[in-house]
Amino acid sequence: MQDIGKQLAAINHAIKRRIEKETKCDLMRFSVSNGNILMYLHEHKDEDVFQKNIEEAFGITRSSASKVISLMETKGLIERRSVSGDARLKKLIITELGENVRQKMIEGRDRMEKRLTKDFSEEEKEQLSRFLLKLRANLEEKGE
């Protein structure tokens, strides 16, 4: 039997190496977490998004959310803006730089997806996706 965990770890490592090789240096200073938050903010751009929303969406603590949001603000990816009616509330807004970084991350993800699945038929891609979802579900099962 194959050691699936070891194979997945090796694939993950190879993906990281490829991303580092292909990614422009300026993108390397932005973490996956930064990208995920930028994607979330973009998907909810017609809504007011606050730190609390980030905490809930990503299952992170208040202190972790505060740190990552502060770092993203320092990097110029997002801004905190006061909400009319309650100056204590600060909604999170993607900056122009943040939107550019988000677009570059999407382009990189799409290139990686093409590379990973270049010799796969559509049926094989769907089957692989189902298998990976099953693996993940097995890891998330409770009571074992």
Coordinates of N, CA and C in Angstrom, one line a residue:
M1 N 0.8 -1.2 0.0 CA 0.0 0.0 0.0 C 0.9 1.3 0.0
Q2 N 0.4 2.3 -0.7 CA 1.1 3.5 -0.8 C 1.0 4.3 0.5
D3 N 2.0 5.1 0.8 CA 2.0 6.0 2.0 C 1.4 7.3 1.5
I4 N 0.1 7.4 1.6 CA -0.6 8.6 1.0 C -0.2 9.9 1.7
G5 N -0.1 9.9 3.0 CA 0.3 11.0 3.8 C 1.7 11.6 3.3
K6 N 2.6 10.6 3.2 CA 3.9 11.0 2.7 C 3.9 11.6 1.3
Q7 N 3.1 11.0 0.4 CA 3.0 11.5 -0.9 C 2.4 12.9 -0.9
L8 N 1.3 13.1 -0.1 CA 0.7 14.4 -0.1 C 1.7 15.5 0.5
A9 N 2.5 15.1 1.5 CA 3.4 16.0 2.0 C 4.5 16.4 1.0
A10 N 4.9 15.4 0.2 CA 5.9 15.7 -0.8 C 5.3 16.6 -1.9
I11 N 4.1 16.3 -2.3 CA 3.4 17.2 -3.3 C 3.3 18.6 -2.8
N12 N 2.9 18.7 -1.5 CA 2.8 20.1 -0.9 C 4.1 20.8 -0.9
H13 N 5.2 20.1 -0.6 CA 6.5 20.7 -0.6 C 6.9 21.1 -2.0
A14 N 6.6 20.3 -3.0 CA 7.0 20.6 -4.4 C 6.2 21.8 -4.9
I15 N 4.9 21.9 -4.5 CA 4.1 23.1 -4.8 C 4.7 24.3 -4.2
K16 N 5.1 24.3 -3.0 CA 5.7 25.4 -2.3 C 7.0 25.8 -3.0
R17 N 7.8 24.9 -3.4 CA 9.1 25.2 -4.1 C 8.8 25.8 -5.4
R18 N 7.8 25.3 -6.1 CA 7.5 25.8 -7.5 C 7.0 27.2 -7.3
I19 N 6.1 27.5 -6.4 CA 5.6 28.8 -6.2 C 6.7 29.8 -5.8
E20 N 7.6 29.4 -5.0 CA 8.7 30.3 -4.6 C 9.6 30.6 -5.8
K21 N 9.8 29.6 -6.7 CA 10.6 29.7 -7.9 C 9.9 30.7 -8.9
E22 N 8.6 30.5 -9.1 CA 7.9 31.3 -10.1 C 7.4 32.6 -9.6
T23 N 7.2 32.8 -8.3 CA 6.6 34.0 -7.8 C 7.7 35.1 -7.8
K24 N 7.2 36.3 -8.2 CA 8.1 37.5 -8.2 C 8.4 37.8 -6.7
C25 N 9.6 38.3 -6.4 CA 10.0 38.5 -5.1 C 9.1 39.4 -4.3
D26 N 8.4 40.4 -4.9 CA 7.6 41.3 -4.2 C 6.3 40.6 -3.6
L27 N 5.9 39.5 -4.3 CA 4.8 38.7 -3.8 C 5.1 37.9 -2.6
M28 N 6.4 37.5 -2.5 CA 6.8 36.6 -1.4 C 6.6 37.2 0.0
R29 N 6.5 38.5 0.1 CA 6.3 39.1 1.4 C 4.9 39.1 1.9
F30 N 4.0 38.5 1.1 CA 2.6 38.4 1.5 C 2.3 36.9 1.7
S31 N 1.6 36.6 2.8 CA 1.4 35.2 3.2 C 0.1 34.7 2.6
V32 N -0.1 33.4 2.7 CA -1.3 32.8 2.2 C -2.5 33.4 3.0
S33 N -2.3 33.6 4.3 CA -3.3 34.2 5.1 C -3.7 35.6 4.6
N34 N -2.7 36.3 4.2 CA -3.1 37.6 3.6 C -3.9 37.5 2.4
G35 N -3.5 36.5 1.5 CA -4.3 36.2 0.3 C -5.7 35.8 0.6
N36 N -5.9 34.9 1.6 CA -7.2 34.4 1.9 C -8.1 35.6 2.4
I37 N -7.5 36.5 3.2 CA -8.3 37.6 3.7 C -8.7 38.6 2.6
L38 N -7.7 38.8 1.7 CA -8.0 39.6 0.5 C -9.1 39.0 -0.3
M39 N -9.1 37.7 -0.5 CA -10.2 37.1 -1.2 C -11.5 37.2 -0.5
Y40 N -11.5 37.1 0.8 CA -12.7 37.2 1.6 C -13.3 38.6 1.4
L41 N -12.4 39.6 1.6 CA -12.8 41.0 1.5 C -13.4 41.3 0.1
H42 N -12.8 40.8 -0.9 CA -13.3 41.0 -2.3 C -14.6 40.3 -2.5
E43 N -14.8 39.1 -2.0 CA -16.1 38.4 -2.1 C -17.2 39.2 -1.3
H44 N -16.9 39.9 -0.3 CA -17.8 40.7 0.5 C -17.7 42.2 0.3
K45 N -17.3 42.6 -0.9 CA -17.0 44.0 -1.1 C -18.2 44.9 -1.0
D46 N -19.4 44.3 -1.2 CA -20.6 45.1 -1.1 C -21.2 45.2 0.3
E47 N -20.4 44.6 1.3 CA -20.8 44.6 2.7 C -19.8 45.3 3.5
D48 N -20.2 45.7 4.7 CA -19.2 46.2 5.7 C -18.6 45.0 6.4
V49 N -17.3 44.8 6.3 CA -16.6 43.7 6.9 C -15.7 44.2 8.0
F50 N -15.8 43.6 9.2 CA -15.1 44.0 10.4 C -14.2 42.9 10.8
Q51 N -13.3 43.2 11.8 CA -12.4 42.2 12.3 C -13.1 41.0 12.8
K52 N -14.3 41.2 13.4 CA -15.1 40.1 13.9 C -15.5 39.1 12.8
N53 N -15.8 39.6 11.6 CA -16.1 38.8 10.5 C -14.9 37.9 10.1
I54 N -13.7 38.5 10.1 CA -12.5 37.7 9.8 C -12.3 36.6 10.8
E55 N -12.5 36.9 12.1 CA -12.3 35.9 13.2 C -13.3 34.8 12.9
E56 N -14.5 35.1 12.6 CA -15.5 34.0 12.5 C -15.3 33.2 11.2
A57 N -15.0 33.9 10.1 CA -14.8 33.3 8.8 C -13.6 32.3 8.8
F58 N -12.5 32.7 9.5 CA -11.3 31.8 9.5 C -11.1 31.1 10.8
G59 N -12.0 31.2 11.7 CA -11.8 30.4 13.0 C -10.6 30.8 13.7
I60 N -10.3 32.1 13.8 CA -9.1 32.5 14.5 C -9.5 33.4 15.7
T61 N -8.6 33.5 16.6 CA -8.8 34.3 17.8 C -8.8 35.8 17.5
R62 N -9.3 36.6 18.5 CA -9.3 38.0 18.3 C -7.8 38.5 18.2
S63 N -6.9 38.0 19.0 CA -5.5 38.5 19.0 C -4.9 38.1 17.6
S64 N -5.1 36.9 17.1 CA -4.5 36.5 15.8 C -5.1 37.4 14.7
A65 N -6.4 37.6 14.7 CA -7.0 38.5 13.7 C -6.4 39.9 13.8
S66 N -6.3 40.4 15.0 CA -5.8 41.8 15.2 C -4.3 41.9 14.6
K67 N -3.5 40.9 14.9 CA -2.1 40.9 14.4 C -2.1 40.9 12.9
V68 N -2.8 39.9 12.3 CA -2.7 39.8 10.8 C -3.3 41.0 10.1
I69 N -4.4 41.6 10.7 CA -5.0 42.8 10.1 C -4.0 44.0 10.2
S70 N -3.4 44.1 11.4 CA -2.4 45.2 11.6 C -1.2 45.1 10.6
L71 N -0.7 43.8 10.4 CA 0.4 43.6 9.5 C -0.1 43.9 8.1
M72 N -1.3 43.5 7.7 CA -1.8 43.8 6.3 C -1.9 45.3 6.1
E73 N -2.3 46.0 7.2 CA -2.5 47.5 7.1 C -1.1 48.1 6.9
T74 N -0.1 47.6 7.7 CA 1.3 48.1 7.6 C 1.8 47.9 6.2
K75 N 1.5 46.7 5.6 CA 2.0 46.4 4.2 C 1.2 47.2 3.1
G76 N 0.2 47.9 3.5 CA -0.6 48.6 2.6 C -1.7 47.9 1.8
L77 N -2.0 46.7 2.3 CA -3.0 45.8 1.6 C -4.4 46.2 1.9
I78 N -4.6 46.7 3.1 CA -6.0 47.0 3.6 C -5.9 48.3 4.3
E79 N -7.1 48.9 4.5 CA -7.3 50.1 5.4 C -8.4 49.8 6.3
R80 N -8.4 50.5 7.5 CA -9.5 50.4 8.4 C -10.1 51.8 8.3
R81 N -11.5 51.8 8.1 CA -12.2 53.0 8.0 C -13.3 53.1 9.0
S82 N -13.5 54.2 9.6 CA -14.6 54.4 10.6 C -15.9 54.3 9.9
V83 N -16.9 53.8 10.7 CA -18.2 53.6 10.2 C -19.0 54.8 10.8
S84 N -19.9 55.4 9.9 CA -20.7 56.5 10.4 C -21.6 56.0 11.5
G85 N -21.8 56.8 12.5 CA -22.6 56.4 13.6 C -21.9 55.7 14.8
D86 N -20.7 55.2 14.5 CA -20.0 54.5 15.6 C -18.5 54.5 15.2
A87 N -17.8 55.5 15.7 CA -16.4 55.7 15.4 C -15.5 54.6 15.9
R88 N -16.0 53.8 16.9 CA -15.2 52.7 17.4 C -15.1 51.6 16.4
L89 N -16.2 51.4 15.6 CA -16.2 50.4 14.5 C -15.3 50.8 13.3
K90 N -14.5 49.9 12.9 CA -13.6 50.1 11.7 C -13.8 49.0 10.7
K91 N -14.4 49.4 9.6 CA -14.5 48.4 8.5 C -13.2 48.2 7.7
L92 N -13.1 47.0 7.2 CA -11.8 46.7 6.5 C -12.1 46.9 5.0
I93 N -11.2 47.6 4.3 CA -11.3 47.9 2.9 C -10.0 47.5 2.2
I94 N -10.1 46.8 1.0 CA -8.9 46.5 0.2 C -8.4 47.8 -0.4
T95 N -7.1 48.0 -0.4 CA -6.4 49.1 -1.1 C -6.2 48.7 -2.5
E96 N -5.7 49.6 -3.3 CA -5.3 49.3 -4.7 C -4.2 48.3 -4.7
L97 N -3.2 48.5 -3.8 CA -2.1 47.5 -3.7 C -2.7 46.1 -3.4
G98 N -3.6 46.1 -2.4 CA -4.2 44.8 -2.0 C -4.9 44.1 -3.1
E99 N -5.6 44.9 -3.9 CA -6.3 44.3 -5.1 C -5.3 43.8 -6.1
N100 N -4.3 44.5 -6.3 CA -3.2 44.1 -7.3 C -2.6 42.8 -6.8
V101 N -2.3 42.7 -5.5 CA -1.7 41.5 -4.9 C -2.7 40.3 -5.1
R102 N -4.0 40.6 -4.8 CA -5.0 39.5 -4.9 C -5.1 39.0 -6.4
Q103 N -5.0 39.9 -7.3 CA -5.1 39.5 -8.7 C -3.8 38.6 -9.1
K104 N -2.7 39.0 -8.6 CA -1.4 38.3 -8.9 C -1.5 36.9 -8.2
M105 N -2.1 36.8 -7.0 CA -2.2 35.5 -6.4 C -3.2 34.6 -7.1
I106 N -4.2 35.2 -7.7 CA -5.2 34.4 -8.5 C -4.5 33.9 -9.7
E107 N -3.7 34.7 -10.4 CA -3.0 34.3 -11.6 C -2.0 33.2 -11.3
G108 N -1.3 33.3 -10.1 CA -0.4 32.3 -9.7 C -1.1 31.0 -9.4
R109 N -2.2 31.0 -8.7 CA -3.0 29.9 -8.4 C -3.5 29.2 -9.7
D110 N -3.9 30.0 -10.6 CA -4.4 29.4 -11.9 C -3.3 28.7 -12.7
R111 N -2.1 29.3 -12.7 CA -0.9 28.7 -13.3 C -0.6 27.4 -12.7
M112 N -0.6 27.4 -11.3 CA -0.3 26.1 -10.6 C -1.3 25.1 -10.9
E113 N -2.6 25.4 -10.9 CA -3.6 24.5 -11.2 C -3.5 23.8 -12.5
K114 N -3.1 24.7 -13.5 CA -2.9 24.1 -14.9 C -1.7 23.2 -14.9
R115 N -0.6 23.5 -14.2 CA 0.6 22.7 -14.1 C 0.2 21.4 -13.4
L116 N -0.5 21.4 -12.3 CA -0.8 20.2 -11.6 C -1.7 19.2 -12.4
T117 N -2.6 19.8 -13.2 CA -3.6 18.9 -13.8 C -3.4 18.8 -15.3
K118 N -2.2 19.2 -15.9 CA -2.0 19.3 -17.3 C -2.3 18.0 -18.1
D119 N -2.0 16.9 -17.5 CA -2.2 15.6 -18.2 C -3.5 14.8 -17.7
F120 N -4.4 15.5 -17.1 CA -5.6 14.9 -16.6 C -6.8 15.3 -17.5
S121 N -7.6 14.3 -17.6 CA -8.9 14.5 -18.3 C -9.8 15.2 -17.3
E122 N -10.9 15.8 -17.8 CA -11.9 16.4 -16.9 C -12.4 15.4 -15.9
E123 N -12.7 14.2 -16.4 CA -13.2 13.2 -15.5 C -12.2 12.9 -14.4
E124 N -10.9 12.8 -14.7 CA -9.8 12.5 -13.7 C -9.7 13.6 -12.7
K125 N -9.8 14.9 -13.2 CA -9.8 16.0 -12.3 C -10.9 16.0 -11.3
E126 N -12.1 15.7 -11.8 CA -13.3 15.6 -10.9 C -13.1 14.4 -9.9
Q127 N -12.6 13.3 -10.4 CA -12.4 12.2 -9.5 C -11.3 12.5 -8.4
L128 N -10.2 13.1 -8.8 CA -9.2 13.5 -7.9 C -9.8 14.5 -6.8
S129 N -10.6 15.4 -7.3 CA -11.2 16.3 -6.3 C -12.1 15.6 -5.3
R130 N -12.8 14.6 -5.8 CA -13.7 13.9 -4.9 C -12.8 13.1 -3.9
F131 N -11.7 12.5 -4.3 CA -10.8 11.7 -3.4 C -10.2 12.7 -2.4
L132 N -9.8 13.8 -2.8 CA -9.2 14.8 -1.8 C -10.2 15.2 -0.8
L133 N -11.4 15.5 -1.2 CA -12.5 15.8 -0.3 C -12.7 14.7 0.7
K134 N -12.7 13.5 0.3 CA -12.8 12.3 1.2 C -11.7 12.3 2.2
L135 N -10.5 12.5 1.7 CA -9.3 12.5 2.6 C -9.5 13.5 3.7
R136 N -9.9 14.7 3.3 CA -10.1 15.8 4.2 C -11.2 15.5 5.2
A137 N -12.3 15.0 4.7 CA -13.4 14.6 5.6 C -12.9 13.6 6.6
N138 N -12.1 12.6 6.2 CA -11.6 11.6 7.1 C -10.8 12.2 8.2
L139 N -10.0 13.2 7.9 CA -9.2 13.9 8.9 C -10.1 14.7 9.9
E140 N -11.2 15.2 9.4 CA -12.0 16.0 10.2 C -13.1 15.3 11.0
E141 N -13.2 14.0 10.9 CA -14.1 13.2 11.6 C -13.8 13.3 13.1
K142 N -14.9 13.4 13.8 CA -14.8 13.5 15.3 C -15.1 12.2 16.0
G143 N -14.6 12.0 17.1 CA -14.9 10.8 17.9 C -14.0 9.6 17.7
E144 N -12.9 9.8 17.0 CA -12.0 8.7 16.8 C -10.7 8.9 17.6

